[in-house]
XYZ file of C-alpha atoms in Angstrom:
118
model
C 105.227 120.528 135.205
C 107.645 117.571 134.352
C 105.067 115.074 135.462
C 102.368 116.597 133.126
C 104.776 116.460 130.122
C 105.838 113.007 130.979
C 102.108 111.911 131.126
C 101.509 113.519 127.755
C 104.459 111.682 126.221
C 103.401 108.387 127.660
C 99.775 108.956 126.512
C 100.930 109.707 122.849
C 103.398 106.865 122.855
C 100.527 104.500 123.991
C 98.314 105.748 121.148
C 101.092 105.378 118.748
C 101.547 101.790 119.800
C 97.974 101.035 119.540
C 97.710 102.542 116.106
C 100.799 100.700 114.807
C 99.513 97.363 116.227
C 96.084 97.894 114.553
C 97.660 98.614 111.132
C 99.908 95.591 111.459
C 97.038 93.328 112.495
C 94.833 94.502 109.567
C 97.793 93.899 107.113
C 98.219 90.492 108.642
C 94.574 89.841 108.037
C 94.818 90.965 104.363
C 92.368 93.824 104.949
C 92.626 97.630 104.113
C 94.410 99.501 106.785
C 93.059 102.425 108.643
C 95.431 104.748 106.704
C 94.259 103.458 103.129
C 90.636 103.721 104.148
C 91.087 107.326 105.287
C 93.015 108.169 102.109
C 90.206 106.493 100.025
C 87.561 108.556 101.842
C 89.468 111.784 101.194
C 89.820 110.963 97.463
C 86.036 110.040 97.369
C 87.172 106.597 95.759
C 84.880 103.598 95.827
C 85.485 100.431 97.848
C 86.227 97.498 95.562
C 86.261 93.782 96.213
C 87.956 90.949 94.148
C 88.753 87.433 94.900
C 86.636 87.652 97.975
C 88.822 90.409 99.549
C 88.511 94.082 99.762
C 91.421 95.920 98.176
C 93.295 98.952 99.634
C 93.116 102.235 97.819
C 96.688 103.521 96.728
C 96.388 106.598 94.774
C 94.748 108.377 91.777
C 96.966 107.963 88.727
C 96.851 109.258 85.050
C 97.194 106.205 82.794
C 97.646 108.284 79.696
C 97.818 106.313 76.497
C 98.455 102.979 78.239
C 95.862 100.134 77.511
C 94.274 98.343 80.343
C 92.551 94.903 80.075
C 89.117 94.340 81.537
C 89.188 92.610 84.965
C 86.566 89.906 85.110
C 87.090 88.546 88.643
C 85.640 91.658 90.463
C 82.719 91.550 92.918
C 80.293 94.044 94.202
C 78.946 97.196 92.561
C 82.006 98.124 90.646
C 82.874 94.772 89.128
C 82.191 96.030 85.613
C 84.420 98.985 85.949
C 87.553 97.204 87.004
C 90.778 97.097 84.773
C 94.448 95.929 85.145
C 97.617 95.888 83.178
C 98.050 92.640 81.349
C 101.023 90.312 81.970
C 100.514 88.842 85.375
C 99.843 85.264 85.079
C 97.647 84.572 88.205
C 96.513 87.853 89.928
C 97.169 91.487 88.987
C 99.261 93.487 91.345
C 97.041 96.517 90.854
C 93.313 97.093 89.830
C 92.165 100.395 88.360
C 88.751 101.979 88.429
C 87.965 104.892 86.164
C 87.677 108.333 87.689
C 87.475 110.614 84.769
C 89.122 110.796 81.358
C 92.529 109.072 81.711
C 92.502 109.214 85.562
C 92.045 106.066 87.408
C 91.728 105.022 91.140
C 94.495 102.525 91.802
C 94.073 99.693 94.282
C 96.326 96.809 95.749
C 95.761 93.973 97.965
C 97.243 94.868 101.473
C 100.023 92.539 102.433
C 102.013 91.980 105.673
C 105.210 92.053 103.851
C 105.415 95.322 102.015
C 106.125 93.552 98.526
C 103.368 92.132 96.298
C 103.997 89.105 94.288
C 107.389 88.038 95.434
């Protein structure tokens, strides 16, 4: 019985290490991770591309009365529906795509270090 439990623990540990390694590799390559892709599928959010890179889905947010600026550097089928908060000189930290009303899908560029724009 102990051997069987040990085998299960080792198998689960190996899968965990493979998953974490894959996530880190994807972040290093500046690509959306497995977690953000599954989260995007669950939210039925579109896949967007800007600056030649696919952006990772973060969450669905309610903007409320805030004003967004039209994003003109987008690519792909959703390039006309991309917005951002003004104020970033070079590249926005987040891109928003309208969902319904004042709700927007929020995207960010995947980064290896967990801070954007530092």
